[in-house]
PDB file of C-alpha atoms in Angstrom:
ATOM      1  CA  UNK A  29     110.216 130.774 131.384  1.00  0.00           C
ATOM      2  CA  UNK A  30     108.350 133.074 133.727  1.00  0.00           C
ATOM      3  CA  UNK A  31     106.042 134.481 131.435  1.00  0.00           C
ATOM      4  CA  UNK A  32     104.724 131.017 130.180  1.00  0.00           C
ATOM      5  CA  UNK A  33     101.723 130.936 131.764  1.00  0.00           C
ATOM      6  CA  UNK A  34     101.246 134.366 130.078  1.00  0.00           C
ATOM      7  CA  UNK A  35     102.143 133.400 127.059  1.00  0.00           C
ATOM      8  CA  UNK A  36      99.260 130.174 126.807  1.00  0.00           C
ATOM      9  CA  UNK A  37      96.750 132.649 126.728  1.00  0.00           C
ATOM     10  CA  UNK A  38      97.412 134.275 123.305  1.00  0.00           C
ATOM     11  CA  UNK A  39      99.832 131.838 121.694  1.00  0.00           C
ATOM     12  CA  UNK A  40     100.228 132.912 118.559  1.00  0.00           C
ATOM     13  CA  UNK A  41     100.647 137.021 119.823  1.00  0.00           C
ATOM     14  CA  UNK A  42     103.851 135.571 121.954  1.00  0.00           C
ATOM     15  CA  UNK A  43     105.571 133.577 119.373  1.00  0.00           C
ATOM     16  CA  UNK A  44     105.646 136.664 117.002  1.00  0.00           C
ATOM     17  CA  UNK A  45     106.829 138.432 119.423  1.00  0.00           C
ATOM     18  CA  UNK A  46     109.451 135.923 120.420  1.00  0.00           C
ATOM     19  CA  UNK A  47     110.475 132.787 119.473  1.00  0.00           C
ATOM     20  CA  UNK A  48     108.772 133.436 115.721  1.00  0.00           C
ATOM     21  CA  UNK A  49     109.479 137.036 115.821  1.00  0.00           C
ATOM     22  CA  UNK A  50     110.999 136.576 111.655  1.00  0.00           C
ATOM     23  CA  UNK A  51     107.976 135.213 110.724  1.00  0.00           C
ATOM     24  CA  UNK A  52     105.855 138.089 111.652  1.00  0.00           C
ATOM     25  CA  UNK A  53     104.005 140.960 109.914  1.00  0.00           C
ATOM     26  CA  UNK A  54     102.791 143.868 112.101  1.00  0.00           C
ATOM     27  CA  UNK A  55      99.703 145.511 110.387  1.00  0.00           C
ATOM     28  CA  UNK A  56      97.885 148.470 112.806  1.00  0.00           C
ATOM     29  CA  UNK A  57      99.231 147.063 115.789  1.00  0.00           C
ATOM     30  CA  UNK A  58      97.812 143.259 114.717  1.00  0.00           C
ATOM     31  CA  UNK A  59     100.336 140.386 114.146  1.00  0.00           C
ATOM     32  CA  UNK A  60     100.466 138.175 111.738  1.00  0.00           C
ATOM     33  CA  UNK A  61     102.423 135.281 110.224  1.00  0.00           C
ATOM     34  CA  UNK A  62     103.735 135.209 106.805  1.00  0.00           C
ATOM     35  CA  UNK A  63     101.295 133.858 104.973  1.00  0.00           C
ATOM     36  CA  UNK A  64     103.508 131.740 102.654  1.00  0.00           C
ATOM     37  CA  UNK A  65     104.686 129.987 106.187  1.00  0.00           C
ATOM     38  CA  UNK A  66     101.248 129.761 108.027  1.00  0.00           C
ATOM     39  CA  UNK A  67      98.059 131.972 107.261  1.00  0.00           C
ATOM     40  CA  UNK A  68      97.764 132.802 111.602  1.00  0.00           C
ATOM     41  CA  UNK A  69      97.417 136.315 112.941  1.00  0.00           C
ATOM     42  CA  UNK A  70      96.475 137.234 116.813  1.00  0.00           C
ATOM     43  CA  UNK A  71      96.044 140.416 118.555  1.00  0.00           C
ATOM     44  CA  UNK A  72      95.896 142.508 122.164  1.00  0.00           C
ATOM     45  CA  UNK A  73      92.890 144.676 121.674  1.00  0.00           C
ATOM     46  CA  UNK A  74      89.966 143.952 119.380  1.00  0.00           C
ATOM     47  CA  UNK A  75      89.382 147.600 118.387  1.00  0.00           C
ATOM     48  CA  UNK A  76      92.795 147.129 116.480  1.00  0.00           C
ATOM     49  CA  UNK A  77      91.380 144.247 114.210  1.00  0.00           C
ATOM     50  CA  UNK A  78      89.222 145.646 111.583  1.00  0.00           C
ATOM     51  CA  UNK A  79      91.835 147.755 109.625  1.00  0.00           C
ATOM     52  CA  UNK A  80      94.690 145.530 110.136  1.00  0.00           C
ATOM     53  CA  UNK A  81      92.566 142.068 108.421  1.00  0.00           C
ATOM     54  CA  UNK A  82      91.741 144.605 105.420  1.00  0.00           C
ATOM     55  CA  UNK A  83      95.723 144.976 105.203  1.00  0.00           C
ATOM     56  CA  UNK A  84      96.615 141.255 105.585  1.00  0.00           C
ATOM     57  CA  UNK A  85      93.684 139.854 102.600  1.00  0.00           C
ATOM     58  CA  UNK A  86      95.694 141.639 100.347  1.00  0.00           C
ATOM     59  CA  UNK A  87      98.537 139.103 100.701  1.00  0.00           C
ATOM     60  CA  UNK A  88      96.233 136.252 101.099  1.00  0.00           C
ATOM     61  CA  UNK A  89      92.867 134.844 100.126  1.00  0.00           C
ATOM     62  CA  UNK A  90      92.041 133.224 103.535  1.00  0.00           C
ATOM     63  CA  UNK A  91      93.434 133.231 107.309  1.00  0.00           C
ATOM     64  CA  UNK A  92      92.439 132.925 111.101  1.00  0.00           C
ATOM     65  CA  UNK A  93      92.792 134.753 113.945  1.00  0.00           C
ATOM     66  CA  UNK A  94      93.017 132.989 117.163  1.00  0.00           C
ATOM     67  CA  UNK A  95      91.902 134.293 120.273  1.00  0.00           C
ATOM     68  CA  UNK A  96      91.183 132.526 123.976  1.00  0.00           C
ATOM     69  CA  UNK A  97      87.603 134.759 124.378  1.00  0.00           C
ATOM     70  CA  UNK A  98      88.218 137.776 122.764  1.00  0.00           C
ATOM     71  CA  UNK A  99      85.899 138.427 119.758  1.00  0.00           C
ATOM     72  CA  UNK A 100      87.652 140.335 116.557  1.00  0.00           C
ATOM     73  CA  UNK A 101      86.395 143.464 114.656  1.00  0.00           C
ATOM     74  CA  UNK A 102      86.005 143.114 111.098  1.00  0.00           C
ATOM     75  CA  UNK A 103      84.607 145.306 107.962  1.00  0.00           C
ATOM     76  CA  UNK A 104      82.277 142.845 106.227  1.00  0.00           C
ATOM     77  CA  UNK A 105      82.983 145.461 102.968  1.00  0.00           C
ATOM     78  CA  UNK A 106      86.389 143.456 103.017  1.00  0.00           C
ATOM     79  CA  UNK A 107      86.138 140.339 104.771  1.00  0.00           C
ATOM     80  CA  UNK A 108      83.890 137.603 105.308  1.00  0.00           C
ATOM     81  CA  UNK A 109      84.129 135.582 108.404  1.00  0.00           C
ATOM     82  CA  UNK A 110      83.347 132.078 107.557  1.00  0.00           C
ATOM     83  CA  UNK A 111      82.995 130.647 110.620  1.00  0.00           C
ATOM     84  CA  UNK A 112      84.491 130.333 113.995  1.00  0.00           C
ATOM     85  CA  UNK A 113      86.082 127.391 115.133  1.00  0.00           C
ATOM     86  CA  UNK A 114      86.121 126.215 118.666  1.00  0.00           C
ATOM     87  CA  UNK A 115      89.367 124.702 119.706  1.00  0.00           C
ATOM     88  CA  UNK A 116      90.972 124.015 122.918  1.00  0.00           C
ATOM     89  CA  UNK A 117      94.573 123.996 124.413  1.00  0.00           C
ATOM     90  CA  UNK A 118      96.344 121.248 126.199  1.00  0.00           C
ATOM     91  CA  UNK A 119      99.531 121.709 128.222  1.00  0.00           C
ATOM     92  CA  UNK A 120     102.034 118.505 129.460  1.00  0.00           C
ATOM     93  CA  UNK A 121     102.364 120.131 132.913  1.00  0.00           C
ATOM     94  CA  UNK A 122     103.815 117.502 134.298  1.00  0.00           C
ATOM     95  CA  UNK A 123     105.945 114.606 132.486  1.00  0.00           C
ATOM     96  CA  UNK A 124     105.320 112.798 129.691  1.00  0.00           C
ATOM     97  CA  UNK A 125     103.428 109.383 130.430  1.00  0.00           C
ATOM     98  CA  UNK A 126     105.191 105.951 128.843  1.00  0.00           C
ATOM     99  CA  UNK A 127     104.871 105.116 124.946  1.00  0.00           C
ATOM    100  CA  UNK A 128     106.098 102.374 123.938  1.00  0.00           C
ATOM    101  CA  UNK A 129     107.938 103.142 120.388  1.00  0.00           C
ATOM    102  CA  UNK A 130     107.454  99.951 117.727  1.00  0.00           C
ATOM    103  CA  UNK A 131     107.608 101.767 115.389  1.00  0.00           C
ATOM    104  CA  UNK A 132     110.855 103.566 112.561  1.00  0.00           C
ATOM    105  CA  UNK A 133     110.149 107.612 113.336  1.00  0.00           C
ATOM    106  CA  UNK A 134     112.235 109.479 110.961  1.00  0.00           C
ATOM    107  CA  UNK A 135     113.467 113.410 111.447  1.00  0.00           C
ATOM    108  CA  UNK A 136     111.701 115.202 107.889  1.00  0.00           C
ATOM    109  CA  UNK A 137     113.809 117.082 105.643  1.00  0.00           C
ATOM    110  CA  UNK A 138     113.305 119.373 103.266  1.00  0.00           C
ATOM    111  CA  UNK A 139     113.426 116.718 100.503  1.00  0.00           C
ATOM    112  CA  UNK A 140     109.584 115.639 102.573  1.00  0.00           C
ATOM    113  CA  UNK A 141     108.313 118.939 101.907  1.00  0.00           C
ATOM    114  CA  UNK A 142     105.786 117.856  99.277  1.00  0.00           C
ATOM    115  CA  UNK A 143     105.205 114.484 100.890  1.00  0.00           C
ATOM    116  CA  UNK A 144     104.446 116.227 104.164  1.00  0.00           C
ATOM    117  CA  UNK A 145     102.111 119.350 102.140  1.00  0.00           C
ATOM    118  CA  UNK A 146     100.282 116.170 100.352  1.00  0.00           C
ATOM    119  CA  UNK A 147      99.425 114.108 103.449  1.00  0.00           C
ATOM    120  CA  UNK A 148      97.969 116.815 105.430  1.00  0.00           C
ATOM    121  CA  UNK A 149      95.259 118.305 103.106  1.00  0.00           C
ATOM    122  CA  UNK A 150      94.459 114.914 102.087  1.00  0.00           C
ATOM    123  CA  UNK A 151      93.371 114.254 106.169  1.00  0.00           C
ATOM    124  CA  UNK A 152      92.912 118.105 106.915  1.00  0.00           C
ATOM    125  CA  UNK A 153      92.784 120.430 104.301  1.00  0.00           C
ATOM    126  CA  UNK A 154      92.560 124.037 104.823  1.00  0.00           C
ATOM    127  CA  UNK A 155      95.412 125.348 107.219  1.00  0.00           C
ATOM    128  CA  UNK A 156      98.741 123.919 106.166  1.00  0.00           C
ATOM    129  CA  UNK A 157     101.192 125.905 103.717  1.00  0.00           C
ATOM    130  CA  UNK A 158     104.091 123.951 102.481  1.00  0.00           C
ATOM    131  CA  UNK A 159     106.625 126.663 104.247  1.00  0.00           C
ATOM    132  CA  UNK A 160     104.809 125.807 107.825  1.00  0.00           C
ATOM    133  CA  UNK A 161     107.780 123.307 107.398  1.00  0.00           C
ATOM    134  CA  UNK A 162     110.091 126.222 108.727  1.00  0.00           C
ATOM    135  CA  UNK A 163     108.190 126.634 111.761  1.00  0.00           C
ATOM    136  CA  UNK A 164     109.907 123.236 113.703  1.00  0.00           C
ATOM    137  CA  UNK A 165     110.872 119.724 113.697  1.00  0.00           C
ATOM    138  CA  UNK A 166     108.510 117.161 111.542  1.00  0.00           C
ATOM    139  CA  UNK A 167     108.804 113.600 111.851  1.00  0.00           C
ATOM    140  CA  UNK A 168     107.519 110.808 109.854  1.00  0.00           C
ATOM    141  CA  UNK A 169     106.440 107.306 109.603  1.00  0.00           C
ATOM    142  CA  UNK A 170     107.176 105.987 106.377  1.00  0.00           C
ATOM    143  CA  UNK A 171     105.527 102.113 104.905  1.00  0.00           C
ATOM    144  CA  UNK A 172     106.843 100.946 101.673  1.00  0.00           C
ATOM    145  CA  UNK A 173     108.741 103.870 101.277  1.00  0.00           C
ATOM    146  CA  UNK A 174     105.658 105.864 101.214  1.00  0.00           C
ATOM    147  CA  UNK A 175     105.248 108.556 104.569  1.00  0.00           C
ATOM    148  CA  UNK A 176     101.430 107.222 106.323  1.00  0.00           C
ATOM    149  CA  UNK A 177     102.244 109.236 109.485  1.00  0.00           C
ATOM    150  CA  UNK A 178     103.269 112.825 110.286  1.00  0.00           C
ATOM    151  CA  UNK A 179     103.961 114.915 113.619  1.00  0.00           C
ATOM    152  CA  UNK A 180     104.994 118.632 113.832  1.00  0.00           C
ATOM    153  CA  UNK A 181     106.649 121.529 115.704  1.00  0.00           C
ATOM    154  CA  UNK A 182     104.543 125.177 115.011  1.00  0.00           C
ATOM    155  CA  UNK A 183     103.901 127.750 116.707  1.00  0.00           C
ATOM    156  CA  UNK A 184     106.843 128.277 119.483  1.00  0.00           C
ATOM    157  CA  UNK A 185     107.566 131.421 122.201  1.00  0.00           C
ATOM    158  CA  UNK A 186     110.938 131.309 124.226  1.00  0.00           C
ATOM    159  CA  UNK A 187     108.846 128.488 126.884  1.00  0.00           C
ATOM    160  CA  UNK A 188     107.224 126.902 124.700  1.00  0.00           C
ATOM    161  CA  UNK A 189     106.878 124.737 121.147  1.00  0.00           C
ATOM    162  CA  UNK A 190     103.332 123.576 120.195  1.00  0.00           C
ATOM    163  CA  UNK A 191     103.176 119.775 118.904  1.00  0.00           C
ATOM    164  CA  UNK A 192     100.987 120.216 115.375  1.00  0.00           C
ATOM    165  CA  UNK A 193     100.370 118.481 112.424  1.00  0.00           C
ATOM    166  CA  UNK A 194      99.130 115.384 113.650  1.00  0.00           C
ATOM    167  CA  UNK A 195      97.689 113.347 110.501  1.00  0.00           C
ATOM    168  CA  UNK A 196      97.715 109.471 109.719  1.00  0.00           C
ATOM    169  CA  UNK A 197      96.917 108.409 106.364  1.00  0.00           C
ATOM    170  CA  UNK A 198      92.986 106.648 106.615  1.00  0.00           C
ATOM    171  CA  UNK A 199      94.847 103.319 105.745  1.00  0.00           C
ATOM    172  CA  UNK A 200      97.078 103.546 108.605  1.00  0.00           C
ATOM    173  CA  UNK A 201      94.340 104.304 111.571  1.00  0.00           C
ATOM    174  CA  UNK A 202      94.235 102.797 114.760  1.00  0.00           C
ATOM    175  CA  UNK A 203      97.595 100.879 114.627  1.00  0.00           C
ATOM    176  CA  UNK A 204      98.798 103.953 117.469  1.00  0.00           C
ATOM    177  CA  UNK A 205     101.187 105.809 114.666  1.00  0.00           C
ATOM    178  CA  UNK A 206      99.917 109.053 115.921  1.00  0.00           C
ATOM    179  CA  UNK A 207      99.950 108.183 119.602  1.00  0.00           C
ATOM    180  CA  UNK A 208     104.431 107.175 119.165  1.00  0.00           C
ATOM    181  CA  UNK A 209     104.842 110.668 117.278  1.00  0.00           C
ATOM    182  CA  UNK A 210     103.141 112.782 119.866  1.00  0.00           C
ATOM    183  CA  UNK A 211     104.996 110.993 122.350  1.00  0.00           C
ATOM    184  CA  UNK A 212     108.606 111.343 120.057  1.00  0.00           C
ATOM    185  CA  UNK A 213     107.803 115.089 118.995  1.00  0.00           C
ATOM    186  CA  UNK A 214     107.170 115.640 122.708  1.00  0.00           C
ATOM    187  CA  UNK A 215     110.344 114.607 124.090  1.00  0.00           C
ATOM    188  CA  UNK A 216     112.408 116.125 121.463  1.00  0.00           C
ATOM    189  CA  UNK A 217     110.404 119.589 122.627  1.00  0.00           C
ATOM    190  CA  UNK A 218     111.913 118.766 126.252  1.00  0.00           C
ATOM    191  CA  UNK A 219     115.177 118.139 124.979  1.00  0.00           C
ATOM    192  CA  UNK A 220     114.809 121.949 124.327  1.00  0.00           C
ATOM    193  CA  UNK A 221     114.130 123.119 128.149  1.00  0.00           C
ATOM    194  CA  UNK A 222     110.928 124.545 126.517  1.00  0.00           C
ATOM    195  CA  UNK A 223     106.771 123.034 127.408  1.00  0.00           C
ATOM    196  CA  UNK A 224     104.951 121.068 125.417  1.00  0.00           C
ATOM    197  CA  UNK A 225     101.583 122.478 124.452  1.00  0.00           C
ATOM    198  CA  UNK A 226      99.318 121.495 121.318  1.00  0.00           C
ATOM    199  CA  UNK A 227      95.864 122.704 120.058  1.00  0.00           C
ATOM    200  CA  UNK A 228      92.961 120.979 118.697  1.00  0.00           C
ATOM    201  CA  UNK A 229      88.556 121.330 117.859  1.00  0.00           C
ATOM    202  CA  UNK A 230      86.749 120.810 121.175  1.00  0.00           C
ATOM    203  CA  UNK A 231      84.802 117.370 121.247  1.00  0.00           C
ATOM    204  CA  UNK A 232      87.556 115.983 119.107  1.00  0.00           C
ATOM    205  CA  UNK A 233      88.657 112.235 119.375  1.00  0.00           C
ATOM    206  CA  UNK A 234      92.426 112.565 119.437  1.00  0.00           C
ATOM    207  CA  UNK A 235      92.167 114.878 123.155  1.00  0.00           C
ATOM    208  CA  UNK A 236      91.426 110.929 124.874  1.00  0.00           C
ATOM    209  CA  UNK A 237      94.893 109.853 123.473  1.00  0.00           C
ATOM    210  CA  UNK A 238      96.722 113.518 124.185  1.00  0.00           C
ATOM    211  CA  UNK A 239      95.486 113.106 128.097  1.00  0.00           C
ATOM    212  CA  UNK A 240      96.896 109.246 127.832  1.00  0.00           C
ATOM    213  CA  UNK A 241     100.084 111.360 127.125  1.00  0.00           C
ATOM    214  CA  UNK A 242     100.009 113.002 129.906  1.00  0.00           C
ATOM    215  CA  UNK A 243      98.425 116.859 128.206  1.00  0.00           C
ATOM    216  CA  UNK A 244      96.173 118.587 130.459  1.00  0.00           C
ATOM    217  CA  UNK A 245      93.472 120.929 128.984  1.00  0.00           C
ATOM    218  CA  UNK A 246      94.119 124.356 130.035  1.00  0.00           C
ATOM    219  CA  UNK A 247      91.662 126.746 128.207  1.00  0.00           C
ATOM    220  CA  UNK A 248      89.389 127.077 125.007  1.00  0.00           C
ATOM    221  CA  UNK A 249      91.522 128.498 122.312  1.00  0.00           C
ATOM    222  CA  UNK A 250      89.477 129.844 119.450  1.00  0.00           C
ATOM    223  CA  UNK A 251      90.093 130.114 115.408  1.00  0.00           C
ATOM    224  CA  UNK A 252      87.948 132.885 113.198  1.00  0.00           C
ATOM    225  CA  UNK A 253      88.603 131.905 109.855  1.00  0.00           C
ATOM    226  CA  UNK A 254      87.903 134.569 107.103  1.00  0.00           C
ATOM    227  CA  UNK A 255      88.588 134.728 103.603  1.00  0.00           C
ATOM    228  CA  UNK A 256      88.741 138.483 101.439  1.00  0.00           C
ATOM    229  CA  UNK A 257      85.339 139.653  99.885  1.00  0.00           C
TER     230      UNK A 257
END
């Protein structure tokens, strides 16, 4: 785990090249995931970019490349970059504050796979793909048989797993669903040896209850989402 605090500052570049390594689709030097698992790519050198996006919108319509503060290269004859999205990163550098757990949180299986796909574009469409299931560990909070609440596991290097996937149903707000899995998916990350890390959009809500965890913010994280011309 010597390289972690290396590894925070291109995320996505360090879990293809470790942890995710089977995921990953090399195109000019630029790494990407399968996009039937998660539509994420992230490079070392900008000047690389422009070629290897032409490549990857062949086997996708739309994706993101994430970068801390470097900006990509692109051909606007192939791509179109829709906009940038400003995110930041949040580390659990030291331990994991109390939660109280009220609530039935249920490991995911593949039979949830639907379920899972369903509940996250209804809250946050856009990102998900049903295989992003094969990246980690989901857990659920199910009412009336019905799952309201969902946590993740996604991107992961060999120090650490990234907590993702956060999304309560808009019936089931404020009753602290999301707050117990954060807290649940985080220890079971521990379990591991590995850190606990997770991303989010600068300014949003949620980062109150991540530092009530016990998450840190470390650095802006950005997402450039394109789509093919």
């Amino acid at each position: 785990m010597d390289n972690f605090e290396e590894t925070l500052k291109n995320p996505v570049w360090h879990a293809l090249n470790e942890a995710h390594e089977k995921f990953a689709i090399s195109l000019n030097g630029v790494k990407f995931y399968d996009p039937k698992i998660c539509p994420f790519g992230a490079f070392d050198t900008p000047k690389k970019t422009s070629k290897a996006l032409n490549e990857y919108a062949k086997l996708t319509n739309d994706f993101f490349l994430v970068s801390e503060n470097i900006d990509p290269i692109f051909d606007e004859k192939f791509v179109v970059l829709d906009r940038k999205i400003e995110g930041v990163q949040m580390v659990l550098k030291g331990t994991l504050e109390d939660c109280k757990i009220t609530e039935e949180i249920v490991p995911l299986t593949e039979e949830h796979v639907d379920e899972i796909y369903d509940l996250i574009w209804l809250v946050m469409p856009g990102y998900y793909k049903k295989r992003s299931f094969d990246m980690g560990s989901y857990f659920g909070i199910f009412k009336d048989n019905i799952l309201v609440a969902v946590t993740g596991q996604r991107i992961q290097t060999n120090s650490f797993i990234e907590v993702s996937g956060v999304v309560t149903h808009p019936n089931y707000t404020r009753r602290g669903l999301a707050k117990q899995l954060v807290a649940h998916t985080t220890k079971e990350i521990l379990k591991t040896g590995k850190k606990a890390i997770l991303h989010t959009t600068k300014g949003n809500a949620a980062i109150k209850l991540y530092k009530k965890l016990g998450y840190t913010l470390t650095r802006e994280m950005n997402w450039w989402y394109f789509h093919k011309k």
